[in-house]
Short mmCIF file of C-alpha atoms in Angstrom, two decimals:
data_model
loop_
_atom_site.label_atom_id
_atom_site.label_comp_id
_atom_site.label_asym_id
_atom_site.label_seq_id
_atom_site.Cartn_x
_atom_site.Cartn_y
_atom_site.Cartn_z
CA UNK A 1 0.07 6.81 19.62
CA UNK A 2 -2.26 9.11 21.69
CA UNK A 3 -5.51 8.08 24.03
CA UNK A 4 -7.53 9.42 26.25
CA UNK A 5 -8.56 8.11 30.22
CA UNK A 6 -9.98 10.25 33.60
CA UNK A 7 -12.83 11.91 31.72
CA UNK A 8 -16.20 10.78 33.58
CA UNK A 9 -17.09 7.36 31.56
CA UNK A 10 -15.48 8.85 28.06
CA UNK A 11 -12.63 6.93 26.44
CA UNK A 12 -11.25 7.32 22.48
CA UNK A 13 -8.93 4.78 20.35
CA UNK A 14 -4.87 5.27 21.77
CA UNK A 15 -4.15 6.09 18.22
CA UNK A 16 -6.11 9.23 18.11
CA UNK A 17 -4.95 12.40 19.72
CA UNK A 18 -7.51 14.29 21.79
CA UNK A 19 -8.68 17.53 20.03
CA UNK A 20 -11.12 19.82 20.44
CA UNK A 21 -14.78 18.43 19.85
CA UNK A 22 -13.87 15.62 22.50
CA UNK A 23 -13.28 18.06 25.03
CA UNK A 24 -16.41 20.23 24.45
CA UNK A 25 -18.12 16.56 24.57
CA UNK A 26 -16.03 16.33 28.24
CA UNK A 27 -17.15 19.82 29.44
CA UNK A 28 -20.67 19.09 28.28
CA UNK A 29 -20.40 15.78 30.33
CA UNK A 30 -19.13 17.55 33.47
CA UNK A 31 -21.98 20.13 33.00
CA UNK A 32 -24.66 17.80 32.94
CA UNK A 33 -23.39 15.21 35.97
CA UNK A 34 -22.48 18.43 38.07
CA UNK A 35 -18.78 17.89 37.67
CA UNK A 36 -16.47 20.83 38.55
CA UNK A 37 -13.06 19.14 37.59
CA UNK A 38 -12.09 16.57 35.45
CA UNK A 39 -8.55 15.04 34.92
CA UNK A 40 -8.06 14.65 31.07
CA UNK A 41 -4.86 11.68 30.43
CA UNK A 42 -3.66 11.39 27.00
CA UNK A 43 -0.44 10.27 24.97
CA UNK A 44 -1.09 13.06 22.55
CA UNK A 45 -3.20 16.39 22.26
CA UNK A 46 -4.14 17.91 19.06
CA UNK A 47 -1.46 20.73 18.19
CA UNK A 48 -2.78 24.69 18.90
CA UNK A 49 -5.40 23.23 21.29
CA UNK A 50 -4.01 25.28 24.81
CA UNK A 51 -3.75 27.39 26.54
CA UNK A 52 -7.50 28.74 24.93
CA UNK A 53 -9.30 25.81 25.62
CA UNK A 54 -8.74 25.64 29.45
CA UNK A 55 -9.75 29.29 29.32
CA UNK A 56 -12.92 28.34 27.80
CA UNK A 57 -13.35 25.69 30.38
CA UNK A 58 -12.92 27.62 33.00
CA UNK A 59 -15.18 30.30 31.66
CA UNK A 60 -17.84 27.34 31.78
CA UNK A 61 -17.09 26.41 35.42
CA UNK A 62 -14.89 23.83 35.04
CA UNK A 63 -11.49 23.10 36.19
CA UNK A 64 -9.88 21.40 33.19
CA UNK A 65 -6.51 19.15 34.16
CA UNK A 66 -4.65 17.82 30.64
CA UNK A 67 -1.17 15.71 31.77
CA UNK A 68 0.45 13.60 29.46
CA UNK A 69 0.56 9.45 30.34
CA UNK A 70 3.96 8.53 30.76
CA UNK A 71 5.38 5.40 28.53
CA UNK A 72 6.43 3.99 31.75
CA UNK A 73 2.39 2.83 32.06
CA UNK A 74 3.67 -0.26 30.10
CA UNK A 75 6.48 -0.90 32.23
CA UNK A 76 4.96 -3.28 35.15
CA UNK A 77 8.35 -2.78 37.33
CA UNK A 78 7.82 0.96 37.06
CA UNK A 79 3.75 1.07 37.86
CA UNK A 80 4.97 -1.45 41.11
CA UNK A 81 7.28 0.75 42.32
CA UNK A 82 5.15 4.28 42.05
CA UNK A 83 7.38 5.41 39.50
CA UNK A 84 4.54 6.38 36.82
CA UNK A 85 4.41 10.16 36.86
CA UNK A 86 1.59 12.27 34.86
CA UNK A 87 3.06 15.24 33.40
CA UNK A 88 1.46 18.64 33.06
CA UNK A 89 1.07 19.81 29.31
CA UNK A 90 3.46 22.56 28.22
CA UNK A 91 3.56 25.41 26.06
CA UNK A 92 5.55 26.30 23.31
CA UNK A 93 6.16 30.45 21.98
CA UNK A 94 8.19 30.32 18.36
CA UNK A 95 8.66 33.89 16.31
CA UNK A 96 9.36 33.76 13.54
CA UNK A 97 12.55 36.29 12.35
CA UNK A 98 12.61 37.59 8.63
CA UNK A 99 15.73 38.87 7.05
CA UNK A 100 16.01 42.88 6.71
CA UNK A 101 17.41 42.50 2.92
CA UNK A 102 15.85 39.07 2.09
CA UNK A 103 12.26 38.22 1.98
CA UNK A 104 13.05 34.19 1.56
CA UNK A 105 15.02 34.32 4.60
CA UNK A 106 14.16 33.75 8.13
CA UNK A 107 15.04 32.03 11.52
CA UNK A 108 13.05 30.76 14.09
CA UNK A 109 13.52 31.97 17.93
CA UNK A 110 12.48 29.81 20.88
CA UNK A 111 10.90 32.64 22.74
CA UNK A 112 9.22 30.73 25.77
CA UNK A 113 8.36 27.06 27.27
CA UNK A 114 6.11 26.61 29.85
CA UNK A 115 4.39 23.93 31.75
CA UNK A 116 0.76 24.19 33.25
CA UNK A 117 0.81 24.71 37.00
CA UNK A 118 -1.14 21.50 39.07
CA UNK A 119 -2.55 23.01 41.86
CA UNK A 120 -2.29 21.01 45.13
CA UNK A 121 0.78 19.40 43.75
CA UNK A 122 3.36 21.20 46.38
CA UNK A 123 1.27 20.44 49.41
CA UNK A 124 0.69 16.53 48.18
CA UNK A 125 4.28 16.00 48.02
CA UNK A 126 5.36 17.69 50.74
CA UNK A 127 2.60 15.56 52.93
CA UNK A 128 4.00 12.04 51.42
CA UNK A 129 7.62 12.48 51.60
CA UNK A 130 9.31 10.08 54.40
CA UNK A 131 12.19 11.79 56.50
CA UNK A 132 15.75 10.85 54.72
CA UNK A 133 14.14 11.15 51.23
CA UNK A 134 13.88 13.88 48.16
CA UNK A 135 11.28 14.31 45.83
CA UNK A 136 11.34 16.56 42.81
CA UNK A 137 7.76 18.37 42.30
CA UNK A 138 6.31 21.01 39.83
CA UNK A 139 4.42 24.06 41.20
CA UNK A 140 3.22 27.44 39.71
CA UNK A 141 5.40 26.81 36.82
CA UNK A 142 8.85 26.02 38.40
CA UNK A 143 10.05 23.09 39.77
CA UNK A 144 11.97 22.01 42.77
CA UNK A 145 13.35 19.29 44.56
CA UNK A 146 11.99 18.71 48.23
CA UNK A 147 14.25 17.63 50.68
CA UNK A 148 13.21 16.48 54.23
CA UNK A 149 15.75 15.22 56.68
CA UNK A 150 15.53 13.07 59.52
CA UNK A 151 13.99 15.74 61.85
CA UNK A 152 11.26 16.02 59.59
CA UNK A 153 12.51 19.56 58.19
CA UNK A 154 11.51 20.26 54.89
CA UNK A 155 13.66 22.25 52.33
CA UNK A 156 12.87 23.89 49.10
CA UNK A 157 15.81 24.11 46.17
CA UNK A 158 14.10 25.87 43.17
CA UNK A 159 15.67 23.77 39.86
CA UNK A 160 14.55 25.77 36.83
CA UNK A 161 15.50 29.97 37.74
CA UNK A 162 14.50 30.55 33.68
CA UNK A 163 12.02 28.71 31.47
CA UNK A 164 15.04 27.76 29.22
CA UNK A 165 15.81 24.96 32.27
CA UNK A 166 12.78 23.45 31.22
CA UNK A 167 14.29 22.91 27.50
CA UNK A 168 16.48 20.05 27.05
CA UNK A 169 16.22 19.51 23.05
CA UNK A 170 14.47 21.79 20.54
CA UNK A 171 14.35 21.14 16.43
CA UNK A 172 12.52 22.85 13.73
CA UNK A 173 10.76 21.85 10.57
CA UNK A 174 10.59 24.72 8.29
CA UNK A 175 8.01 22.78 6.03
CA UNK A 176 6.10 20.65 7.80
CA UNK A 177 3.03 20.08 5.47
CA UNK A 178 5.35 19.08 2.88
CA UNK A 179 5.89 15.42 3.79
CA UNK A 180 2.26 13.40 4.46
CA UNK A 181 2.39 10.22 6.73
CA UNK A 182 1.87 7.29 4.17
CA UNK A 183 0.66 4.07 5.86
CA UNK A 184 -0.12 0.54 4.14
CA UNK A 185 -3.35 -0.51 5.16
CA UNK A 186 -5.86 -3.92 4.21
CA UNK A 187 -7.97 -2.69 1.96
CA UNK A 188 -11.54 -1.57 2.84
CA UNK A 189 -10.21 -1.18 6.29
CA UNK A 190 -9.64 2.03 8.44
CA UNK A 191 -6.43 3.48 9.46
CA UNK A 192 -6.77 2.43 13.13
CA UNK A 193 -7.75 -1.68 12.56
CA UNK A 194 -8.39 -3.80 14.69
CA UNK A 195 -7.85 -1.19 18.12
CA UNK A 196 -10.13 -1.40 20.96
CA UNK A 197 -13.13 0.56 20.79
CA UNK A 198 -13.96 -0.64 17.01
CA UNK A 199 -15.26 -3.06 14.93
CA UNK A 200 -13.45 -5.54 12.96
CA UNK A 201 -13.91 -5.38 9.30
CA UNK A 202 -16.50 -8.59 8.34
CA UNK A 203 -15.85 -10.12 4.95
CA UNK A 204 -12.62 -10.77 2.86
CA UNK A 205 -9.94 -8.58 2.94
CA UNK A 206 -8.04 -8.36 -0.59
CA UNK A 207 -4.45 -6.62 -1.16
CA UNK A 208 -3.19 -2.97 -0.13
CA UNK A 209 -3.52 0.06 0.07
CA UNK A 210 -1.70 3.11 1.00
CA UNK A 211 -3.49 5.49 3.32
CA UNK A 212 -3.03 9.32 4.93
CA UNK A 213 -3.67 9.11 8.61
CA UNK A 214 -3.98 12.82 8.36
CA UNK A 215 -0.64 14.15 9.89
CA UNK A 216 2.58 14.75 8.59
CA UNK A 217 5.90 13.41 8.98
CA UNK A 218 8.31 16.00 11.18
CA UNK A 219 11.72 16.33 9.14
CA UNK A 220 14.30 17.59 11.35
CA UNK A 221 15.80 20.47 9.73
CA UNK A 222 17.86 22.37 12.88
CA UNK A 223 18.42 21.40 16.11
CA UNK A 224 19.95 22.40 19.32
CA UNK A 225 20.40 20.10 22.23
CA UNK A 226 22.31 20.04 26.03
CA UNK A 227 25.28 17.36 25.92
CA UNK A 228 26.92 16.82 29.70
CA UNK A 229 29.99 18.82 28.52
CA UNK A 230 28.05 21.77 26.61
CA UNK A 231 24.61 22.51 28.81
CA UNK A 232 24.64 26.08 26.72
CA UNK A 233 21.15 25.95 24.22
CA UNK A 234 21.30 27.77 21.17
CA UNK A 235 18.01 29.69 21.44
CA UNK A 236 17.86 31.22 17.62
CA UNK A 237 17.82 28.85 14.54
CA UNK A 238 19.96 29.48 11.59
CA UNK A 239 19.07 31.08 8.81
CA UNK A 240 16.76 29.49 6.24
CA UNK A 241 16.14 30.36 2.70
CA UNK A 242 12.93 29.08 0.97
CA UNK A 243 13.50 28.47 -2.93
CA UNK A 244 10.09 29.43 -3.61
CA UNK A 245 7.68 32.37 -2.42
CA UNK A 246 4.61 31.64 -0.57
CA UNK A 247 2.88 30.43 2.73
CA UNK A 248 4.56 27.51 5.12
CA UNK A 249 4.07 25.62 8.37
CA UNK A 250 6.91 25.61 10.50
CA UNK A 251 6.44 23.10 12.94
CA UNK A 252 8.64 23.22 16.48
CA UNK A 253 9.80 20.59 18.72
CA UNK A 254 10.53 20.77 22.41
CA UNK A 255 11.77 18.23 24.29
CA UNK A 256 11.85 19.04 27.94
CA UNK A 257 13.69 17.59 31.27
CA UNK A 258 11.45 14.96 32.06
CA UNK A 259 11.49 13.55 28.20
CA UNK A 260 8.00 14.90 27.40
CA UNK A 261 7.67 15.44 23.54
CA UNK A 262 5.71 18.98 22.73
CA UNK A 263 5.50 20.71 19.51
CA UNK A 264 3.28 23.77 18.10
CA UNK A 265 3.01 25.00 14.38
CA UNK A 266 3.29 28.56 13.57
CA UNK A 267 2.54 30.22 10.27
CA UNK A 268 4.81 32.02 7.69
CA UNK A 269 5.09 34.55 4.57
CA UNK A 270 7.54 34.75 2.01
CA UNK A 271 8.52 36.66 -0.83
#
């Protein structure tokens, strides 16, 4: 489930995922209204679309903010108590490692992970935080837990020293296009139904139908994952060997600290 919210008067369906035409239509927006930053809240962006598009908003004069909406939105205890938190987007570098004496094999190498710096973010928290509490608070990449006591003195304990700290769970797919997403739909109607923002269908609806919603299903193929007693990550998959020679999708899945779900899709040869 994926939606958009924050961009000035410009909302999509919460099954969609934002992708790229909707945020040219944002910057476009922001152009014409004078608008120098927008906030841009989703469930889901479309894979591949950063870092280059905030570089091309930027190169347009304006200051482009994705975060990810929480799932504790829908928990009313959690929005009362100012627990909702809207995560920065992250980043995700795979390379891909071929076999010296085997063209079918390969592994896949978690290279680098990182999340967008918020700017302001630091100086926010720091101005908000009551004497006796802690707060834990991403800046310039890295994040830290802020500690003020009760004379008002402010500490700064750095949590992630490497970008692997950021990683708490990380699986591959070496075949991701290989699996479509089936759905069963009414026929004659679309895959979202009866969602805000559309239409109903008018008339009779007769029977079933099955219908691609466009994405694929993510098989989980290799994993590695912290467990309280083992916090060591593998960082390398193990080998795989393709039966057949030609072009895949591997897909990768990240998992960080905080429970956000990232994943990027990288190309590869063999035979």
């Amino acid at each position: 489930m994926a939606g958009t919210a924050g961009a000035p008067g410009r909302r999509r369906p919460i099954n969609l995922p934002v992708g790229r035409l909707f945020v040219e239509e944002v910057i476009t927006e922001c152009r014409k209204r004078g608008a120098s930053r927008v906030d841009m809240l989703a469930f889901e962006f479309e894979m591949g679309l950063f870092p280059a598009v905030l570089d091309e908003a930027k190169g347009k004069g304006i200051d482009l903010t994705p975060k990810y909406i929480p799932a504790e939105v829908f928990d009313k205890r959690a929005v009362d108590r100012g627990q909702v938190v809207f995560h920065d987007i992250s980043f995700i570098e795979a390379t891909p490692r071929y076999a010296k004496k085997d063209k079918d094999t390969l592994q896949i190498e978690l290279t680098d992970f990182s999340v967008y710096y918020t700017q302001g973010a630091m100086d926010a928290a720091i101005a908000n935080l009551k004497e006796g509490k802690s707060q834990v608070v991403c800046d310039q990449g890295q994040l830290y837990k802020l500690n003020k006591d009760k004379q008002g003195v402010i500490t700064r304990d750095l949590l992630t020293r490497h970008w692997t700290d950021w990683v708490d769970y990380w699986a591959v797919d070496f075949d991701y296009q290989s699996r479509k997403e089936i759905i069963k739909v009414a026929r004659g109607m679309g895959i979202e139904g009866h969602l805000p923002g559309f239409e109903p269908i008018q008339g009779e609806l007769r029977g079933f139908e099955d219908r691609w919603t466009g994405g694929y299903i993510f098989e989980n193929e290799w994993q590695s994952f912290r467990t309280r007693q083992e916090r060591k990550l593998e960082l390398i998959t193990a080998p795989h060997t393709y039966t057949r020679a030609g072009r895949y999708t591997v897909a990768v899945k990240v998992i960080d600290i905080f429970g956000n779900d990232t994943m990027t899709l990288a190309p590869v040869g063999v035979g």
